[in-house]
PDB file of C-alpha atoms in Angstrom:
ATOM      1  CA  MET A   1     141.036 -69.844 119.632  1.00 46.00           C
ATOM      2  CA  ALA A   2     142.071 -66.988 117.320  1.00 48.00           C
ATOM      3  CA  CYS A   3     145.870 -67.301 116.743  1.00 46.00           C
ATOM      4  CA  GLU A   4     147.407 -63.691 116.765  1.00 47.00           C
ATOM      5  CA  ILE A   5     149.726 -62.843 113.860  1.00 47.00           C
ATOM      6  CA  PRO A   6     152.212 -60.210 115.015  1.00 44.00           C
ATOM      7  CA  ASP A   7     152.522 -57.119 112.850  1.00 46.00           C
ATOM      8  CA  LEU A   8     156.011 -56.230 111.185  1.00 44.00           C
ATOM      9  CA  ALA A   9     156.595 -53.496 113.492  1.00 48.00           C
ATOM     10  CA  THR A  10     156.583 -55.863 116.100  1.00 45.00           C
ATOM     11  CA  ILE A  11     158.768 -58.363 114.431  1.00 41.00           C
ATOM     12  CA  ALA A  12     161.010 -55.773 113.902  1.00 45.00           C
ATOM     13  CA  HIS A  13     160.986 -54.535 117.215  1.00 43.00           C
ATOM     14  CA  TYR A  14     161.698 -57.877 118.727  1.00 41.00           C
ATOM     15  CA  ASP A  15     164.874 -58.084 116.387  1.00 42.00           C
ATOM     16  CA  ASP A  16     166.230 -54.838 117.132  1.00 41.00           C
ATOM     17  CA  TYR A  17     166.090 -55.590 120.679  1.00 38.00           C
ATOM     18  CA  HIS A  18     167.886 -59.019 120.360  1.00 41.00           C
ATOM     19  CA  GLN A  19     170.662 -57.290 117.997  1.00 41.00           C
ATOM     20  CA  LEU A  20     170.800 -55.058 121.104  1.00 37.00           C
ATOM     21  CA  ASP A  21     170.825 -57.272 123.622  1.00 46.00           C
ATOM     22  CA  GLY A  22     173.997 -59.491 121.797  1.00 51.00           C
ATOM     23  CA  GLN A  23     175.568 -55.751 121.466  1.00 50.00           C
ATOM     24  CA  ALA A  24     175.373 -55.508 125.133  1.00 52.00           C
ATOM     25  CA  ASN A  25     176.477 -59.094 125.750  1.00 72.00           C
ATOM     26  CA  SER A  26     179.395 -58.651 123.365  1.00 79.00           C
ATOM     27  CA  SER A  27     180.681 -55.651 125.710  1.00 82.00           C
ATOM     28  CA  ALA A  28     179.959 -57.310 129.254  1.00 82.00           C
ATOM     29  CA  LYS A  29     182.201 -59.946 127.633  1.00 84.00           C
ATOM     30  CA  LYS A  30     184.734 -57.108 126.400  1.00 87.00           C
ATOM     31  CA  GLN A  31     184.483 -55.944 130.080  1.00 85.00           C
ATOM     32  CA  ALA A  32     184.998 -59.380 131.384  1.00 87.00           C
ATOM     33  CA  ILE A  33     187.952 -60.206 129.658  1.00 88.00           C
ATOM     34  CA  SER A  34     189.568 -57.519 130.490  1.00 88.00           C
ATOM     35  CA  ASN A  35     189.152 -57.487 134.356  1.00 87.00           C
ATOM     36  CA  THR A  36     190.122 -61.242 134.276  1.00 88.00           C
ATOM     37  CA  ARG A  37     193.073 -59.627 132.560  1.00 92.00           C
ATOM     38  CA  ILE A  38     193.677 -57.121 134.873  1.00 90.00           C
ATOM     39  CA  LEU A  39     193.028 -58.854 137.968  1.00 91.00           C
ATOM     40  CA  ASP A  40     195.697 -62.098 137.276  1.00 91.00           C
ATOM     41  CA  ASN A  41     198.434 -59.239 136.081  1.00 92.00           C
ATOM     42  CA  LEU A  42     197.912 -58.190 139.892  1.00 93.00           C
ATOM     43  CA  ARG A  43     198.041 -61.082 140.986  1.00 93.00           C
ATOM     44  CA  LYS A  44     201.305 -61.655 139.667  1.00 93.00           C
ATOM     45  CA  GLY A  45     202.413 -58.966 140.328  1.00 92.00           C
ATOM     46  CA  PHE A  46     202.023 -59.632 144.071  1.00 92.00           C
ATOM     47  CA  ALA A  47     203.537 -62.384 143.656  1.00 92.00           C
ATOM     48  CA  VAL A  48     206.731 -61.030 142.179  1.00 93.00           C
ATOM     49  CA  VAL A  49     207.049 -57.841 144.472  1.00 92.00           C
ATOM     50  CA  HIS A  50     206.518 -60.004 147.846  1.00 89.00           C
ATOM     51  CA  LEU A  51     208.759 -63.112 147.045  1.00 91.00           C
ATOM     52  CA  SER A  52     211.638 -60.795 145.680  1.00 89.00           C
ATOM     53  CA  PHE A  53     211.197 -58.621 149.238  1.00 86.00           C
ATOM     54  CA  LEU A  54     211.313 -61.558 151.480  1.00 87.00           C
ATOM     55  CA  ILE A  55     213.935 -63.590 149.780  1.00 86.00           C
ATOM     56  CA  TRP A  56     216.206 -60.656 149.074  1.00 81.00           C
ATOM     57  CA  ARG A  57     215.689 -58.326 151.985  1.00 77.00           C
ATOM     58  CA  ALA A  58     214.202 -60.426 154.665  1.00 73.00           C
ATOM     59  CA  GLY A  59     216.454 -63.411 153.443  1.00 76.00           C
ATOM     60  CA  TYR A  60     219.675 -62.553 152.331  1.00 77.00           C
ATOM     61  CA  HIS A  61     219.950 -59.367 154.191  1.00 71.00           C
ATOM     62  CA  TRP A  62     218.371 -60.519 157.411  1.00 76.00           C
ATOM     63  CA  ALA A  63     221.282 -59.017 159.570  1.00 77.00           C
ATOM     64  CA  THR A  64     219.601 -55.463 158.327  1.00 76.00           C
ATOM     65  CA  PHE A  65     215.841 -56.553 158.342  1.00 75.00           C
ATOM     66  CA  THR A  66     214.897 -54.623 161.509  1.00 81.00           C
ATOM     67  CA  THR A  67     211.878 -55.068 163.668  1.00 87.00           C
ATOM     68  CA  SER A  68     210.132 -51.639 162.419  1.00 87.00           C
ATOM     69  CA  GLN A  69     210.969 -52.823 158.396  1.00 84.00           C
ATOM     70  CA  MET A  70     209.220 -55.789 159.131  1.00 88.00           C
ATOM     71  CA  ILE A  71     206.276 -53.739 160.688  1.00 91.00           C
ATOM     72  CA  LEU A  72     205.991 -51.193 157.468  1.00 90.00           C
ATOM     73  CA  TYR A  73     206.388 -54.249 155.467  1.00 89.00           C
ATOM     74  CA  VAL A  74     203.602 -55.753 157.320  1.00 92.00           C
ATOM     75  CA  LEU A  75     201.188 -52.730 157.485  1.00 93.00           C
ATOM     76  CA  THR A  76     201.980 -51.450 153.758  1.00 92.00           C
ATOM     77  CA  SER A  77     201.437 -55.102 152.674  1.00 92.00           C
ATOM     78  CA  GLY A  78     198.132 -55.144 154.270  1.00 93.00           C
ATOM     79  CA  LEU A  79     196.972 -52.094 152.979  1.00 92.00           C
ATOM     80  CA  SER A  80     197.761 -53.342 149.843  1.00 92.00           C
ATOM     81  CA  ILE A  81     196.207 -57.191 150.088  1.00 93.00           C
ATOM     82  CA  PHE A  82     193.087 -55.188 151.388  1.00 95.00           C
ATOM     83  CA  LEU A  83     192.533 -52.742 148.279  1.00 94.00           C
ATOM     84  CA  TYR A  84     193.487 -55.835 146.002  1.00 93.00           C
ATOM     85  CA  SER A  85     190.631 -57.784 147.966  1.00 93.00           C
ATOM     86  CA  THR A  86     188.350 -55.084 147.337  1.00 93.00           C
ATOM     87  CA  LEU A  87     189.347 -54.864 143.536  1.00 91.00           C
ATOM     88  CA  GLU A  88     189.280 -58.544 143.192  1.00 91.00           C
ATOM     89  CA  SER A  89     185.341 -58.861 144.923  1.00 90.00           C
ATOM     90  CA  SER A  90     184.191 -55.818 142.810  1.00 89.00           C
ATOM     91  CA  GLY A  91     185.843 -56.566 139.443  1.00 88.00           C
ATOM     92  CA  ARG A  92     185.872 -60.000 138.717  1.00 88.00           C
ATOM     93  CA  PRO A  93     183.135 -61.619 136.249  1.00 88.00           C
ATOM     94  CA  ARG A  94     181.381 -64.351 137.824  1.00 86.00           C
ATOM     95  CA  TYR A  95     179.793 -66.948 135.549  1.00 86.00           C
ATOM     96  CA  ASP A  96     176.851 -69.459 136.439  1.00 86.00           C
ATOM     97  CA  ALA A  97     177.540 -73.512 136.445  1.00 86.00           C
ATOM     98  CA  THR A  98     176.960 -73.483 132.350  1.00 86.00           C
ATOM     99  CA  GLY A  99     179.595 -70.643 131.935  1.00 81.00           C
ATOM    100  CA  THR A 100     177.319 -68.046 131.359  1.00 83.00           C
ATOM    101  CA  LEU A 101     178.370 -64.616 132.059  1.00 83.00           C
ATOM    102  CA  ILE A 102     176.107 -63.408 135.039  1.00 84.00           C
ATOM    103  CA  SER A 103     178.318 -60.375 135.996  1.00 84.00           C
ATOM    104  CA  ALA A 104     180.955 -58.829 133.910  1.00 83.00           C
ATOM    105  CA  GLY A 105     182.128 -56.700 137.357  1.00 84.00           C
ATOM    106  CA  ASP A 106     183.041 -53.352 137.944  1.00 86.00           C
ATOM    107  CA  ASP A 107     185.013 -51.843 135.349  1.00 85.00           C
ATOM    108  CA  MET A 108     188.804 -51.973 136.273  1.00 85.00           C
ATOM    109  CA  ASN A 109     189.641 -48.998 134.143  1.00 84.00           C
ATOM    110  CA  ALA A 110     187.262 -46.629 135.571  1.00 84.00           C
ATOM    111  CA  GLU A 111     188.527 -43.777 136.918  1.00 87.00           C
ATOM    112  CA  GLY A 112     187.597 -42.476 140.680  1.00 85.00           C
ATOM    113  CA  LEU A 113     188.086 -44.766 143.540  1.00 87.00           C
ATOM    114  CA  THR A 114     189.306 -47.987 141.320  1.00 89.00           C
ATOM    115  CA  ALA A 115     192.381 -45.992 140.110  1.00 89.00           C
ATOM    116  CA  TYR A 116     193.237 -44.580 143.342  1.00 91.00           C
ATOM    117  CA  MET A 117     193.245 -48.342 144.613  1.00 91.00           C
ATOM    118  CA  PHE A 118     195.579 -49.108 142.114  1.00 92.00           C
ATOM    119  CA  ASP A 119     197.838 -46.278 142.601  1.00 92.00           C
ATOM    120  CA  ILE A 120     198.179 -46.775 146.215  1.00 93.00           C
ATOM    121  CA  ILE A 121     199.044 -50.828 145.483  1.00 94.00           C
ATOM    122  CA  TYR A 122     201.557 -49.296 142.882  1.00 93.00           C
ATOM    123  CA  VAL A 123     203.108 -46.967 145.425  1.00 93.00           C
ATOM    124  CA  THR A 124     203.691 -50.174 147.634  1.00 93.00           C
ATOM    125  CA  TRP A 125     204.922 -51.739 145.149  1.00 93.00           C
ATOM    126  CA  PHE A 126     207.447 -49.360 144.412  1.00 93.00           C
ATOM    127  CA  THR A 127     208.049 -48.736 148.110  1.00 93.00           C
ATOM    128  CA  GLN A 128     208.650 -52.319 148.709  1.00 90.00           C
ATOM    129  CA  VAL A 129     211.054 -53.121 145.494  1.00 91.00           C
ATOM    130  CA  MET A 130     213.454 -49.990 146.616  1.00 90.00           C
ATOM    131  CA  VAL A 131     213.753 -50.568 150.262  1.00 88.00           C
ATOM    132  CA  ALA A 132     214.142 -54.743 149.522  1.00 85.00           C
ATOM    133  CA  PHE A 133     217.308 -53.526 146.727  1.00 86.00           C
ATOM    134  CA  VAL A 134     218.401 -49.776 147.528  1.00 86.00           C
ATOM    135  CA  SER A 135     217.722 -48.335 150.778  1.00 85.00           C
ATOM    136  CA  SER A 136     215.476 -48.632 153.920  1.00 84.00           C
ATOM    137  CA  LYS A 137     214.996 -44.699 153.378  1.00 88.00           C
ATOM    138  CA  PHE A 138     212.773 -45.405 150.756  1.00 89.00           C
ATOM    139  CA  TRP A 139     209.514 -46.083 153.349  1.00 88.00           C
ATOM    140  CA  TYR A 140     209.097 -42.562 153.285  1.00 91.00           C
ATOM    141  CA  THR A 141     208.479 -42.709 149.447  1.00 91.00           C
ATOM    142  CA  TYR A 142     204.765 -43.986 151.284  1.00 89.00           C
ATOM    143  CA  LEU A 143     204.487 -40.480 152.113  1.00 90.00           C
ATOM    144  CA  VAL A 144     203.227 -39.463 148.973  1.00 90.00           C
ATOM    145  CA  ILE A 145     199.520 -41.562 149.254  1.00 89.00           C
ATOM    146  CA  PRO A 146     198.606 -38.635 152.559  1.00 89.00           C
ATOM    147  CA  ALA A 147     199.863 -35.923 150.650  1.00 90.00           C
ATOM    148  CA  TYR A 148     198.338 -36.372 147.414  1.00 89.00           C
ATOM    149  CA  ALA A 149     195.008 -36.814 149.557  1.00 87.00           C
ATOM    150  CA  SER A 150     195.745 -33.932 151.301  1.00 88.00           C
ATOM    151  CA  TYR A 151     196.430 -31.957 147.665  1.00 89.00           C
ATOM    152  CA  LYS A 152     193.221 -33.414 146.707  1.00 84.00           C
ATOM    153  CA  LEU A 153     190.888 -33.088 149.967  1.00 86.00           C
ATOM    154  CA  GLY A 154     192.510 -29.765 151.296  1.00 85.00           C
ATOM    155  CA  PRO A 155     191.000 -27.478 149.150  1.00 85.00           C
ATOM    156  CA  MET A 156     187.752 -29.006 149.523  1.00 84.00           C
ATOM    157  CA  ALA A 157     188.091 -28.988 153.380  1.00 82.00           C
ATOM    158  CA  TRP A 158     189.176 -24.910 152.995  1.00 84.00           C
ATOM    159  CA  SER A 159     186.235 -23.663 150.936  1.00 83.00           C
ATOM    160  CA  PHE A 160     184.050 -25.777 153.040  1.00 81.00           C
ATOM    161  CA  LEU A 161     185.398 -24.120 156.046  1.00 82.00           C
ATOM    162  CA  ARG A 162     185.253 -20.620 154.990  1.00 80.00           C
ATOM    163  CA  ARG A 163     181.533 -21.244 153.769  1.00 79.00           C
ATOM    164  CA  SER A 164     180.710 -21.930 157.067  1.00 70.00           C
ATOM    165  CA  SER A 165     182.443 -19.139 158.823  1.00 67.00           C
ATOM    166  CA  ALA A 166     180.751 -16.848 156.126  1.00 62.00           C
ATOM    167  CA  ALA A 167     178.075 -17.783 156.720  1.00 60.00           C
ATOM    168  CA  SER A 168     177.921 -17.379 160.409  1.00 61.00           C
ATOM    169  CA  ARG A 169     179.561 -14.067 160.057  1.00 62.00           C
ATOM    170  CA  ASP A 170     177.207 -12.365 157.723  1.00 57.00           C
ATOM    171  CA  ALA A 171     173.952 -13.834 159.546  1.00 55.00           C
ATOM    172  CA  PRO A 172     172.279 -10.749 160.740  1.00 54.00           C
ATOM    173  CA  PRO A 173     171.943 -10.552 164.587  1.00 55.00           C
ATOM    174  CA  GLU A 174     168.626 -11.135 165.610  1.00 58.00           C
ATOM    175  CA  ALA A 175     167.779  -7.501 166.807  1.00 58.00           C
ATOM    176  CA  ALA A 176     168.304  -6.109 163.434  1.00 65.00           C
ATOM    177  CA  LYS A 177     165.114  -6.666 161.979  1.00 72.00           C
ATOM    178  CA  SER A 178     163.239  -4.016 159.718  1.00 78.00           C
ATOM    179  CA  LYS A 179     160.384  -1.919 160.667  1.00 79.00           C
ATOM    180  CA  ARG A 180     158.188  -4.319 158.440  1.00 80.00           C
ATOM    181  CA  GLN A 181     159.095  -7.797 160.186  1.00 79.00           C
ATOM    182  CA  GLN A 182     158.744  -5.903 163.648  1.00 77.00           C
ATOM    183  CA  LYS A 183     155.049  -5.145 162.173  1.00 78.00           C
ATOM    184  CA  MET A 184     154.320  -8.718 161.060  1.00 76.00           C
ATOM    185  CA  GLU A 185     155.728 -10.357 164.504  1.00 76.00           C
ATOM    186  CA  LYS A 186     153.547  -8.155 166.446  1.00 74.00           C
ATOM    187  CA  ARG A 187     150.650  -8.938 164.585  1.00 73.00           C
ATOM    188  CA  GLY A 188     151.241 -12.426 165.010  1.00 71.00           C
ATOM    189  CA  ASN A 189     151.476 -12.006 168.746  1.00 67.00           C
ATOM    190  CA  LYS A 190     148.292 -10.494 168.817  1.00 66.00           C
ATOM    191  CA  GLY A 191     144.867 -12.697 169.136  1.00 61.00           C
ATOM    192  CA  GLN A 192     143.609 -13.556 165.827  1.00 59.00           C
ATOM    193  CA  VAL A 193     140.111 -14.107 166.609  1.00 59.00           C
ATOM    194  CA  LYS A 194     137.954 -11.179 165.549  1.00 59.00           C
ATOM    195  CA  TYR A 195     134.354 -10.571 167.179  1.00 59.00           C
ATOM    196  CA  VAL A 196     131.693  -9.070 164.847  1.00 65.00           C
ATOM    197  CA  ARG A 197     128.513  -7.543 166.221  1.00 61.00           C
TER     198      ARG A 197
END
């Protein structure tokens, strides 16, 4: 059996590949560390906000803690906990039994849906802290979320509705066909069979 000796180009390619792989692992490790830090801080924030609300508002000011406030607290907390669990499941890094990084998780600093989830959680915290320490009227602050959604989605919906109504309005009626189109249809309706003598 002959042993093949790789040429220098193959060896150089192999070294470049492993160097790039190491850089990719370094980037994934940085993202995993960042995601872990962000999610741990989010968990601590949840603990502080909810404990302060429950101790101060529900405990110390029990006489003014109404059923409607309890319902609002449960609904807003439920939404923020759902968003947190979504962020946790998608962003928490996963390791194997030996401690090797399997997945760094989704980037928690990404724009788009991830940022909106964080924004909703932060608005919830602000609302709950202000209701606990200042006034129950701060529940109206939560209306910022649907207002912002309307602000972002409204123009898209409006342009879609305008385009669909303009398309139906600009469509030519069936009777308004050109003479050429009418001739082509007439020819199409005739039999296509020609008899040759």
